[in-house]
Amino acid sequence: MRRVYVSGKVQHVGYRDWIVRRAAELKIAGWVRNCTDGRVEILIAGEEAAADALVEAARLGPPRARVDHVETHAAEERLPKGFTKRFTA
């Protein structure tokens, strides 16, 4: 499981909805939410290749986004069901 933080112009550009669609395509479980510091946080649970593909997608983002930095950490958390968009934390 991975926790990913994405910074740049990633809020108010459809980034979270875009990640939800990519995660569904890749059959990834987890969630995505905005952070109060302007970043987006993503929890990714799934097969290694699919998780890698979602991290790479996060580096690109949707057309209106500008990704400046992606930070990835190992995560220990209860395995989520499906992939959801959460409220800002």
Tab-separated table of C-alpha atoms in Angstrom:
chain	number	residue	atom	x	y	z
A	1	MET	CA	0.000	0.000	0.000
A	2	ARG	CA	1.258	3.485	-0.817
A	3	ARG	CA	0.493	7.019	0.296
A	4	VAL	CA	1.183	9.615	-2.394
A	5	TYR	CA	1.295	13.399	-2.021
A	6	VAL	CA	0.988	15.492	-5.182
A	7	SER	CA	1.797	19.207	-5.235
A	8	GLY	CA	1.387	21.899	-7.865
A	9	LYS	CA	-1.853	23.177	-9.369
A	10	VAL	CA	-3.833	20.102	-8.329
A	11	GLN	CA	-6.895	21.522	-6.567
A	12	HIS	CA	-9.955	22.978	-8.358
A	13	VAL	CA	-8.881	21.428	-11.684
A	14	GLY	CA	-10.741	18.083	-11.542
A	15	TYR	CA	-7.685	16.200	-10.300
A	16	ARG	CA	-9.476	14.024	-7.710
A	17	ASP	CA	-12.241	12.948	-10.111
A	18	TRP	CA	-9.611	12.181	-12.733
A	19	ILE	CA	-7.668	9.999	-10.262
A	20	VAL	CA	-10.879	8.165	-9.274
A	21	ARG	CA	-11.457	7.284	-12.956
A	22	ARG	CA	-7.842	6.126	-13.453
A	23	ALA	CA	-8.034	4.000	-10.280
A	24	ALA	CA	-11.250	2.350	-11.502
A	25	GLU	CA	-9.609	1.542	-14.854
A	26	LEU	CA	-6.638	-0.018	-13.022
A	27	LYS	CA	-8.796	-1.826	-10.435
A	28	ILE	CA	-7.051	-0.010	-7.573
A	29	ALA	CA	-8.551	0.363	-4.080
A	30	GLY	CA	-7.966	3.423	-1.927
A	31	TRP	CA	-8.977	7.047	-1.820
A	32	VAL	CA	-8.007	10.569	-2.855
A	33	ARG	CA	-8.512	13.844	-0.994
A	34	ASN	CA	-7.396	17.459	-0.984
A	35	CYS	CA	-5.087	18.602	1.808
A	36	THR	CA	-5.424	21.998	3.483
A	37	ASP	CA	-1.851	22.835	2.383
A	38	GLY	CA	-2.836	22.679	-1.322
A	39	ARG	CA	-1.581	19.174	-2.049
A	40	VAL	CA	-3.611	16.112	-2.993
A	41	GLU	CA	-3.169	12.908	-0.983
A	42	ILE	CA	-3.802	9.480	-2.533
A	43	LEU	CA	-3.900	6.097	-0.789
A	44	ILE	CA	-3.207	3.300	-3.283
A	45	ALA	CA	-3.832	-0.413	-2.633
A	46	GLY	CA	-3.511	-2.923	-5.447
A	47	GLU	CA	-1.182	-5.018	-7.544
A	48	GLU	CA	2.317	-3.579	-7.921
A	49	ALA	CA	2.084	-2.888	-11.672
A	50	ALA	CA	-1.321	-1.222	-11.333
A	51	ALA	CA	-0.112	0.866	-8.365
A	52	ASP	CA	2.950	1.951	-10.368
A	53	ALA	CA	0.674	2.923	-13.260
A	54	LEU	CA	-1.524	5.050	-10.977
A	55	VAL	CA	1.525	6.820	-9.517
A	56	GLU	CA	2.712	7.570	-13.061
A	57	ALA	CA	-0.763	8.862	-13.945
A	58	ALA	CA	-0.645	11.073	-10.826
A	59	ARG	CA	2.562	12.635	-12.183
A	60	LEU	CA	0.659	13.750	-15.302
A	61	GLY	CA	-2.751	14.708	-13.960
A	62	PRO	CA	-5.686	15.997	-16.006
A	63	PRO	CA	-5.228	18.704	-18.666
A	64	ARG	CA	-5.919	21.690	-16.355
A	65	ALA	CA	-3.515	20.475	-13.637
A	66	ARG	CA	0.184	21.184	-13.258
A	67	VAL	CA	2.069	18.624	-11.179
A	68	ASP	CA	5.269	19.984	-9.642
A	69	HIS	CA	6.178	17.178	-7.231
A	70	VAL	CA	5.065	13.657	-6.323
A	71	GLU	CA	6.139	12.120	-3.003
A	72	THR	CA	5.486	8.419	-2.326
A	73	HIS	CA	5.641	6.565	1.011
A	74	ALA	CA	4.814	3.048	2.145
A	75	ALA	CA	1.523	2.979	4.054
A	76	GLU	CA	0.112	0.684	6.714
A	77	GLU	CA	-3.633	1.100	6.892
A	78	ARG	CA	-6.817	-0.935	6.803
A	79	LEU	CA	-7.409	-2.110	3.243
A	80	PRO	CA	-10.145	0.061	1.735
A	81	LYS	CA	-12.938	-1.302	-0.457
A	82	GLY	CA	-13.128	0.339	-3.856
A	83	PHE	CA	-11.706	3.769	-4.580
A	84	THR	CA	-13.379	6.903	-3.219
A	85	LYS	CA	-13.030	10.663	-3.159
A	86	ARG	CA	-12.805	11.967	0.402
A	87	PHE	CA	-13.316	15.356	1.976
A	88	THR	CA	-10.389	17.730	2.559
A	89	ALA	CA	-8.133	16.835	5.468
